[in-house]
PDB file of C-alpha atoms in Angstrom:
ATOM      1  CA  MET U 483     -21.845 -27.204  37.041  1.00  0.00           C
ATOM      2  CA  ALA U 484     -22.060 -26.903  40.833  1.00  0.00           C
ATOM      3  CA  GLU U 485     -22.308 -23.117  40.618  1.00  0.00           C
ATOM      4  CA  ARG U 486     -25.195 -23.332  38.171  1.00  0.00           C
ATOM      5  CA  GLN U 487     -27.011 -25.857  40.338  1.00  0.00           C
ATOM      6  CA  ARG U 488     -27.041 -23.328  43.170  1.00  0.00           C
ATOM      7  CA  HIS U 489     -28.953 -20.927  40.912  1.00  0.00           C
ATOM      8  CA  LEU U 490     -32.062 -23.113  41.238  1.00  0.00           C
ATOM      9  CA  ALA U 491     -31.677 -24.411  44.784  1.00  0.00           C
ATOM     10  CA  GLY U 492     -34.917 -24.393  46.785  1.00  0.00           C
ATOM     11  CA  ILE U 493     -37.208 -23.835  43.820  1.00  0.00           C
ATOM     12  CA  GLN U 494     -40.778 -25.008  44.466  1.00  0.00           C
ATOM     13  CA  ALA U 495     -42.399 -24.244  41.121  1.00  0.00           C
ATOM     14  CA  LEU U 496     -41.465 -23.855  37.463  1.00  0.00           C
ATOM     15  CA  LEU U 497     -43.284 -21.448  35.161  1.00  0.00           C
ATOM     16  CA  PHE U 498     -42.955 -22.246  31.469  1.00  0.00           C
ATOM     17  CA  ASP U 499     -43.650 -20.303  28.336  1.00  0.00           C
ATOM     18  CA  PHE U 500     -45.184 -22.574  25.687  1.00  0.00           C
ATOM     19  CA  ASP U 501     -44.413 -21.828  22.034  1.00  0.00           C
ATOM     20  CA  GLY U 502     -40.656 -21.969  21.462  1.00  0.00           C
ATOM     21  CA  THR U 503     -40.014 -23.301  24.975  1.00  0.00           C
ATOM     22  CA  LEU U 504     -41.963 -26.542  25.421  1.00  0.00           C
ATOM     23  CA  VAL U 505     -42.980 -26.918  21.790  1.00  0.00           C
ATOM     24  CA  GLU U 506     -41.195 -26.044  18.585  1.00  0.00           C
ATOM     25  CA  PRO U 507     -42.067 -22.577  17.267  1.00  0.00           C
ATOM     26  CA  SER U 508     -44.651 -22.918  14.522  1.00  0.00           C
ATOM     27  CA  ILE U 509     -46.393 -19.549  14.366  1.00  0.00           C
ATOM     28  CA  ASP U 510     -45.386 -17.280  11.511  1.00  0.00           C
ATOM     29  CA  PHE U 511     -45.287 -14.000  13.424  1.00  0.00           C
ATOM     30  CA  VAL U 512     -44.474 -12.021  10.274  1.00  0.00           C
ATOM     31  CA  GLN U 513     -47.666 -13.332   8.698  1.00  0.00           C
ATOM     32  CA  MET U 514     -49.570 -12.674  11.911  1.00  0.00           C
ATOM     33  CA  ARG U 515     -48.353  -9.093  12.166  1.00  0.00           C
ATOM     34  CA  ARG U 516     -49.218  -8.514   8.517  1.00  0.00           C
ATOM     35  CA  ALA U 517     -52.739  -9.878   9.082  1.00  0.00           C
ATOM     36  CA  VAL U 518     -53.318  -7.648  12.111  1.00  0.00           C
ATOM     37  CA  MET U 519     -51.933  -4.567  10.372  1.00  0.00           C
ATOM     38  CA  ASP U 520     -54.260  -5.244   7.425  1.00  0.00           C
ATOM     39  CA  VAL U 521     -57.155  -5.054   9.886  1.00  0.00           C
ATOM     40  CA  VAL U 522     -55.678  -1.881  11.402  1.00  0.00           C
ATOM     41  CA  ARG U 523     -55.597  -0.211   7.976  1.00  0.00           C
ATOM     42  CA  THR U 524     -59.167  -1.210   7.153  1.00  0.00           C
ATOM     43  CA  HIS U 525     -60.242   0.750  10.223  1.00  0.00           C
ATOM     44  CA  GLY U 526     -58.701   3.967   8.991  1.00  0.00           C
ATOM     45  CA  ILE U 527     -55.347   3.838  10.795  1.00  0.00           C
ATOM     46  CA  ASP U 528     -52.888   4.926   8.084  1.00  0.00           C
ATOM     47  CA  GLU U 529     -49.084   4.785   8.294  1.00  0.00           C
ATOM     48  CA  ASP U 530     -48.803   8.225   9.902  1.00  0.00           C
ATOM     49  CA  ALA U 531     -51.281   7.248  12.603  1.00  0.00           C
ATOM     50  CA  GLN U 532     -49.513   3.910  13.073  1.00  0.00           C
ATOM     51  CA  GLU U 533     -46.260   5.783  13.682  1.00  0.00           C
ATOM     52  CA  ARG U 534     -47.885   8.178  16.150  1.00  0.00           C
ATOM     53  CA  LEU U 535     -49.322   5.247  18.068  1.00  0.00           C
ATOM     54  CA  GLY U 536     -45.963   3.454  18.071  1.00  0.00           C
ATOM     55  CA  LEU U 537     -47.447   0.342  16.487  1.00  0.00           C
ATOM     56  CA  MET U 538     -44.304  -0.654  14.609  1.00  0.00           C
ATOM     57  CA  ARG U 539     -42.414  -1.081  17.878  1.00  0.00           C
ATOM     58  CA  THR U 540     -45.177  -2.898  19.767  1.00  0.00           C
ATOM     59  CA  HIS U 541     -46.101  -6.557  20.270  1.00  0.00           C
ATOM     60  CA  LEU U 542     -49.263  -7.749  18.530  1.00  0.00           C
ATOM     61  CA  LEU U 543     -51.605  -8.008  21.497  1.00  0.00           C
ATOM     62  CA  GLU U 544     -50.525  -4.561  22.633  1.00  0.00           C
ATOM     63  CA  ILE U 545     -51.151  -3.201  19.116  1.00  0.00           C
ATOM     64  CA  ILE U 546     -54.769  -4.287  19.435  1.00  0.00           C
ATOM     65  CA  VAL U 547     -55.076  -2.517  22.789  1.00  0.00           C
ATOM     66  CA  HIS U 548     -53.510   0.696  21.472  1.00  0.00           C
ATOM     67  CA  VAL U 549     -55.780   0.788  18.427  1.00  0.00           C
ATOM     68  CA  GLN U 550     -58.813  -0.071  20.546  1.00  0.00           C
ATOM     69  CA  GLU U 551     -58.055   2.859  22.849  1.00  0.00           C
ATOM     70  CA  HIS U 552     -57.394   5.167  19.883  1.00  0.00           C
ATOM     71  CA  LEU U 553     -60.684   4.296  18.189  1.00  0.00           C
ATOM     72  CA  ALA U 554     -62.648   4.676  21.416  1.00  0.00           C
ATOM     73  CA  ALA U 555     -61.060   8.079  22.091  1.00  0.00           C
ATOM     74  CA  SER U 556     -61.945   9.239  18.593  1.00  0.00           C
ATOM     75  CA  GLY U 557     -65.587   8.207  19.007  1.00  0.00           C
ATOM     76  CA  THR U 558     -65.407   5.121  16.797  1.00  0.00           C
ATOM     77  CA  PRO U 559     -66.785   1.912  18.307  1.00  0.00           C
ATOM     78  CA  PRO U 560     -63.705  -0.332  18.674  1.00  0.00           C
ATOM     79  CA  GLU U 561     -65.515  -3.653  18.991  1.00  0.00           C
ATOM     80  CA  PRO U 562     -65.503  -4.579  15.255  1.00  0.00           C
ATOM     81  CA  PHE U 563     -61.764  -3.909  15.048  1.00  0.00           C
ATOM     82  CA  VAL U 564     -60.996  -5.920  18.190  1.00  0.00           C
ATOM     83  CA  ARG U 565     -63.090  -8.850  16.977  1.00  0.00           C
ATOM     84  CA  GLN U 566     -61.514  -8.897  13.511  1.00  0.00           C
ATOM     85  CA  ALA U 567     -57.963  -8.539  14.821  1.00  0.00           C
ATOM     86  CA  HIS U 568     -58.366 -11.398  17.272  1.00  0.00           C
ATOM     87  CA  GLU U 569     -60.008 -13.546  14.605  1.00  0.00           C
ATOM     88  CA  ALA U 570     -56.984 -12.979  12.361  1.00  0.00           C
ATOM     89  CA  ILE U 571     -54.598 -14.049  15.129  1.00  0.00           C
ATOM     90  CA  LEU U 572     -56.731 -17.017  16.158  1.00  0.00           C
ATOM     91  CA  ALA U 573     -56.889 -18.427  12.623  1.00  0.00           C
ATOM     92  CA  ILE U 574     -53.086 -18.450  12.353  1.00  0.00           C
ATOM     93  CA  GLU U 575     -52.625 -19.944  15.828  1.00  0.00           C
ATOM     94  CA  ILE U 576     -55.109 -22.755  15.221  1.00  0.00           C
ATOM     95  CA  GLU U 577     -53.499 -23.643  11.896  1.00  0.00           C
ATOM     96  CA  ALA U 578     -50.049 -23.669  13.491  1.00  0.00           C
ATOM     97  CA  ALA U 579     -51.267 -25.867  16.356  1.00  0.00           C
ATOM     98  CA  SER U 580     -52.225 -28.583  13.882  1.00  0.00           C
ATOM     99  CA  ARG U 581     -48.592 -29.139  12.878  1.00  0.00           C
ATOM    100  CA  VAL U 582     -46.540 -28.202  15.944  1.00  0.00           C
ATOM    101  CA  SER U 583     -44.205 -30.732  17.561  1.00  0.00           C
ATOM    102  CA  VAL U 584     -43.245 -30.982  21.217  1.00  0.00           C
ATOM    103  CA  TYR U 585     -39.530 -30.705  21.896  1.00  0.00           C
ATOM    104  CA  PRO U 586     -37.968 -34.131  22.556  1.00  0.00           C
ATOM    105  CA  GLY U 587     -38.006 -35.128  26.206  1.00  0.00           C
ATOM    106  CA  VAL U 588     -40.403 -32.420  27.369  1.00  0.00           C
ATOM    107  CA  PRO U 589     -43.274 -34.689  28.522  1.00  0.00           C
ATOM    108  CA  GLU U 590     -40.770 -36.834  30.411  1.00  0.00           C
ATOM    109  CA  MET U 591     -39.186 -33.732  31.961  1.00  0.00           C
ATOM    110  CA  LEU U 592     -42.556 -32.500  33.203  1.00  0.00           C
ATOM    111  CA  ASP U 593     -43.293 -35.928  34.674  1.00  0.00           C
ATOM    112  CA  GLU U 594     -39.955 -35.815  36.458  1.00  0.00           C
ATOM    113  CA  LEU U 595     -40.665 -32.359  37.870  1.00  0.00           C
ATOM    114  CA  ALA U 596     -43.916 -33.672  39.307  1.00  0.00           C
ATOM    115  CA  HIS U 597     -42.068 -36.670  40.738  1.00  0.00           C
ATOM    116  CA  ARG U 598     -39.688 -34.266  42.478  1.00  0.00           C
ATOM    117  CA  GLY U 599     -42.629 -32.467  44.049  1.00  0.00           C
ATOM    118  CA  LEU U 600     -42.375 -29.298  41.982  1.00  0.00           C
ATOM    119  CA  GLY U 601     -45.361 -27.304  40.774  1.00  0.00           C
ATOM    120  CA  VAL U 602     -45.608 -26.703  37.028  1.00  0.00           C
ATOM    121  CA  ALA U 603     -47.442 -23.848  35.342  1.00  0.00           C
ATOM    122  CA  ILE U 604     -47.696 -22.951  31.667  1.00  0.00           C
ATOM    123  CA  VAL U 605     -48.081 -19.207  31.124  1.00  0.00           C
ATOM    124  CA  THR U 606     -48.531 -18.253  27.503  1.00  0.00           C
ATOM    125  CA  ARG U 607     -49.745 -15.429  25.291  1.00  0.00           C
ATOM    126  CA  ASN U 608     -51.199 -18.081  22.954  1.00  0.00           C
ATOM    127  CA  CYS U 609     -54.938 -18.727  22.888  1.00  0.00           C
ATOM    128  CA  ARG U 610     -56.398 -21.587  24.906  1.00  0.00           C
ATOM    129  CA  PRO U 611     -57.943 -23.498  21.945  1.00  0.00           C
ATOM    130  CA  ALA U 612     -54.560 -23.761  20.200  1.00  0.00           C
ATOM    131  CA  VAL U 613     -52.702 -24.842  23.342  1.00  0.00           C
ATOM    132  CA  GLU U 614     -55.361 -27.381  24.285  1.00  0.00           C
ATOM    133  CA  ALA U 615     -55.293 -28.846  20.768  1.00  0.00           C
ATOM    134  CA  ILE U 616     -51.564 -29.479  21.151  1.00  0.00           C
ATOM    135  CA  LEU U 617     -51.969 -30.914  24.648  1.00  0.00           C
ATOM    136  CA  ARG U 618     -54.670 -33.319  23.448  1.00  0.00           C
ATOM    137  CA  ARG U 619     -52.276 -34.642  20.834  1.00  0.00           C
ATOM    138  CA  THR U 620     -49.254 -34.775  23.154  1.00  0.00           C
ATOM    139  CA  PRO U 621     -50.259 -34.623  26.832  1.00  0.00           C
ATOM    140  CA  MET U 622     -47.856 -32.689  29.036  1.00  0.00           C
ATOM    141  CA  ARG U 623     -48.242 -32.778  32.795  1.00  0.00           C
ATOM    142  CA  HIS U 624     -48.951 -29.408  34.409  1.00  0.00           C
ATOM    143  CA  ASP U 625     -50.793 -28.045  37.411  1.00  0.00           C
ATOM    144  CA  VAL U 626     -51.853 -24.709  35.932  1.00  0.00           C
ATOM    145  CA  LEU U 627     -52.429 -23.452  32.392  1.00  0.00           C
ATOM    146  CA  LEU U 628     -53.023 -19.740  31.920  1.00  0.00           C
ATOM    147  CA  THR U 629     -53.360 -18.554  28.328  1.00  0.00           C
ATOM    148  CA  ARG U 630     -54.194 -15.030  27.231  1.00  0.00           C
ATOM    149  CA  ASP U 631     -57.850 -16.062  27.335  1.00  0.00           C
ATOM    150  CA  ASP U 632     -57.610 -16.741  31.062  1.00  0.00           C
ATOM    151  CA  VAL U 633     -56.073 -13.531  32.383  1.00  0.00           C
ATOM    152  CA  GLU U 634     -56.645  -9.809  32.017  1.00  0.00           C
ATOM    153  CA  HIS U 635     -52.927  -8.991  31.951  1.00  0.00           C
ATOM    154  CA  VAL U 636     -50.522 -11.048  29.831  1.00  0.00           C
ATOM    155  CA  LYS U 637     -46.738 -11.306  29.834  1.00  0.00           C
ATOM    156  CA  PRO U 638     -44.580  -9.301  30.105  1.00  0.00           C
ATOM    157  CA  ASP U 639     -46.992  -8.014  32.760  1.00  0.00           C
ATOM    158  CA  PRO U 640     -45.931  -9.930  35.894  1.00  0.00           C
ATOM    159  CA  ARG U 641     -49.560 -10.367  36.952  1.00  0.00           C
ATOM    160  CA  HIS U 642     -49.802 -13.206  34.424  1.00  0.00           C
ATOM    161  CA  LEU U 643     -47.114 -15.100  36.344  1.00  0.00           C
ATOM    162  CA  LEU U 644     -48.442 -14.110  39.752  1.00  0.00           C
ATOM    163  CA  ALA U 645     -51.871 -15.506  38.861  1.00  0.00           C
ATOM    164  CA  ALA U 646     -50.267 -18.885  38.134  1.00  0.00           C
ATOM    165  CA  LEU U 647     -48.269 -18.817  41.366  1.00  0.00           C
ATOM    166  CA  GLU U 648     -51.411 -17.999  43.324  1.00  0.00           C
ATOM    167  CA  HIS U 649     -52.940 -21.235  42.030  1.00  0.00           C
ATOM    168  CA  LEU U 650     -49.806 -23.102  43.087  1.00  0.00           C
ATOM    169  CA  GLY U 651     -49.470 -21.385  46.453  1.00  0.00           C
ATOM    170  CA  VAL U 652     -45.830 -20.514  45.798  1.00  0.00           C
ATOM    171  CA  ALA U 653     -44.057 -17.184  46.282  1.00  0.00           C
ATOM    172  CA  GLY U 654     -42.287 -15.566  43.357  1.00  0.00           C
ATOM    173  CA  GLU U 655     -38.841 -15.918  44.893  1.00  0.00           C
ATOM    174  CA  ARG U 656     -39.370 -19.692  45.243  1.00  0.00           C
ATOM    175  CA  SER U 657     -40.147 -20.083  41.542  1.00  0.00           C
ATOM    176  CA  ALA U 658     -38.293 -20.041  38.238  1.00  0.00           C
ATOM    177  CA  MET U 659     -39.558 -18.625  34.934  1.00  0.00           C
ATOM    178  CA  CYS U 660     -38.376 -20.428  31.814  1.00  0.00           C
ATOM    179  CA  GLY U 661     -38.880 -19.038  28.312  1.00  0.00           C
ATOM    180  CA  ASP U 662     -37.378 -18.343  24.907  1.00  0.00           C
ATOM    181  CA  HIS U 663     -38.260 -14.639  24.701  1.00  0.00           C
ATOM    182  CA  PRO U 664     -36.741 -11.716  26.605  1.00  0.00           C
ATOM    183  CA  MET U 665     -40.236 -10.788  27.809  1.00  0.00           C
ATOM    184  CA  ASP U 666     -40.323 -14.067  29.761  1.00  0.00           C
ATOM    185  CA  ILE U 667     -37.163 -13.035  31.567  1.00  0.00           C
ATOM    186  CA  THR U 668     -38.462  -9.522  32.201  1.00  0.00           C
ATOM    187  CA  ALA U 669     -41.682 -10.880  33.700  1.00  0.00           C
ATOM    188  CA  GLY U 670     -39.792 -13.389  35.830  1.00  0.00           C
ATOM    189  CA  LYS U 671     -37.439 -10.787  37.252  1.00  0.00           C
ATOM    190  CA  ALA U 672     -40.433  -8.594  38.145  1.00  0.00           C
ATOM    191  CA  ILE U 673     -41.720 -11.282  40.519  1.00  0.00           C
ATOM    192  CA  ARG U 674     -38.231 -12.070  41.900  1.00  0.00           C
ATOM    193  CA  ALA U 675     -38.200 -15.500  40.265  1.00  0.00           C
ATOM    194  CA  LYS U 676     -35.064 -17.165  38.991  1.00  0.00           C
ATOM    195  CA  THR U 677     -34.986 -16.771  35.232  1.00  0.00           C
ATOM    196  CA  ILE U 678     -33.990 -19.295  32.587  1.00  0.00           C
ATOM    197  CA  GLY U 679     -33.559 -18.346  28.942  1.00  0.00           C
ATOM    198  CA  VAL U 680     -33.967 -21.130  26.371  1.00  0.00           C
ATOM    199  CA  LEU U 681     -32.220 -20.702  23.038  1.00  0.00           C
ATOM    200  CA  GLN U 682     -33.982 -21.709  19.867  1.00  0.00           C
ATOM    201  CA  SER U 683     -31.947 -23.364  17.127  1.00  0.00           C
ATOM    202  CA  GLY U 684     -29.588 -20.898  15.469  1.00  0.00           C
ATOM    203  CA  VAL U 685     -29.951 -18.281  18.222  1.00  0.00           C
ATOM    204  CA  GLY U 686     -27.011 -17.307  20.428  1.00  0.00           C
ATOM    205  CA  PRO U 687     -26.810 -16.091  24.025  1.00  0.00           C
ATOM    206  CA  GLU U 688     -26.807 -12.472  22.807  1.00  0.00           C
ATOM    207  CA  HIS U 689     -30.559 -12.926  22.318  1.00  0.00           C
ATOM    208  CA  PHE U 690     -30.890 -12.418  26.074  1.00  0.00           C
ATOM    209  CA  ALA U 691     -28.135  -9.832  26.511  1.00  0.00           C
ATOM    210  CA  ALA U 692     -30.498  -6.988  27.392  1.00  0.00           C
ATOM    211  CA  VAL U 693     -32.286  -8.930  30.146  1.00  0.00           C
ATOM    212  CA  ALA U 694     -29.496 -11.086  31.647  1.00  0.00           C
ATOM    213  CA  PRO U 695     -31.304 -14.259  32.798  1.00  0.00           C
ATOM    214  CA  ASP U 696     -29.837 -16.252  35.674  1.00  0.00           C
ATOM    215  CA  MET U 697     -29.239 -19.159  33.322  1.00  0.00           C
ATOM    216  CA  ILE U 698     -29.259 -19.816  29.572  1.00  0.00           C
ATOM    217  CA  LEU U 699     -29.924 -23.311  28.225  1.00  0.00           C
ATOM    218  CA  HIS U 700     -29.738 -24.767  24.735  1.00  0.00           C
ATOM    219  CA  ARG U 701     -32.524 -27.249  25.558  1.00  0.00           C
ATOM    220  CA  VAL U 702     -35.280 -26.744  28.087  1.00  0.00           C
ATOM    221  CA  THR U 703     -34.836 -30.307  29.315  1.00  0.00           C
ATOM    222  CA  ASP U 704     -31.316 -29.432  30.504  1.00  0.00           C
ATOM    223  CA  LEU U 705     -32.814 -27.620  33.488  1.00  0.00           C
ATOM    224  CA  LEU U 706     -33.208 -30.959  35.279  1.00  0.00           C
ATOM    225  CA  ASP U 707     -29.433 -30.935  35.737  1.00  0.00           C
ATOM    226  CA  HIS U 708     -29.656 -27.684  37.696  1.00  0.00           C
ATOM    227  CA  LEU U 709     -32.433 -28.498  40.175  1.00  0.00           C
ATOM    228  CA  ASP U 710     -32.368 -29.977  43.656  1.00  0.00           C
ATOM    229  CA  GLY U 711     -33.451 -33.604  43.928  1.00  0.00           C
ATOM    230  CA  ARG U 712     -36.672 -32.486  45.632  1.00  0.00           C
ATOM    231  CA  CYS U 713     -38.051 -29.099  46.554  1.00  0.00           C
ATOM    232  CA  ASP U 714     -37.992 -27.729  50.075  1.00  0.00           C
ATOM    233  CA  VAL U 715     -41.273 -27.753  52.001  1.00  0.00           C
ATOM    234  CA  VAL U 716     -41.996 -24.571  53.947  1.00  0.00           C
TER     235      VAL U 716
END
């Protein structure tokens, strides 16, 4: 235990992913991908073109960007596609937000982090309306919330995290990034943050094997056991 505590010594701010980290995963990403790919096909991007663009190996938001760029380069106005694709994602996110549950102990954990003098940021690829709907139902203390609607570059681009740290006035190496997806770890390492992988139910540590976080937890609330009593002031 003592060795793990040293991993997070001197941390001044915690950056948290949202879905699957602070709240139970509720979004059906298979359904969401299917909905976006339906929109892709209606705009003339057949399976051969999808393969050339690498869409099958790309995250959803990046799929929209790739198709947008492809349509623009081919002389087709991309705006209708972009609007329809985001509408498809938004509808699924809003529906999921109506039934999501916060992980037990998370609001209390965030209160405790504030009591210890630590900054708290939520950095998520979710849309702001869905996140705010959840936060209205179950308030969770935070200093910064940056959804995909608030930034130009989203995770795993480290600029998403850096924008949150700028609000907090904390350097990357004095922060820790906590999330359930390897992209959270990748983004955290890019800003020299400590990285904490959180395992969802039924998922083993091998989920993070390719990115090697500094710490892996079964419950996000366990991180309180690995922090200093209060942060250092510099």
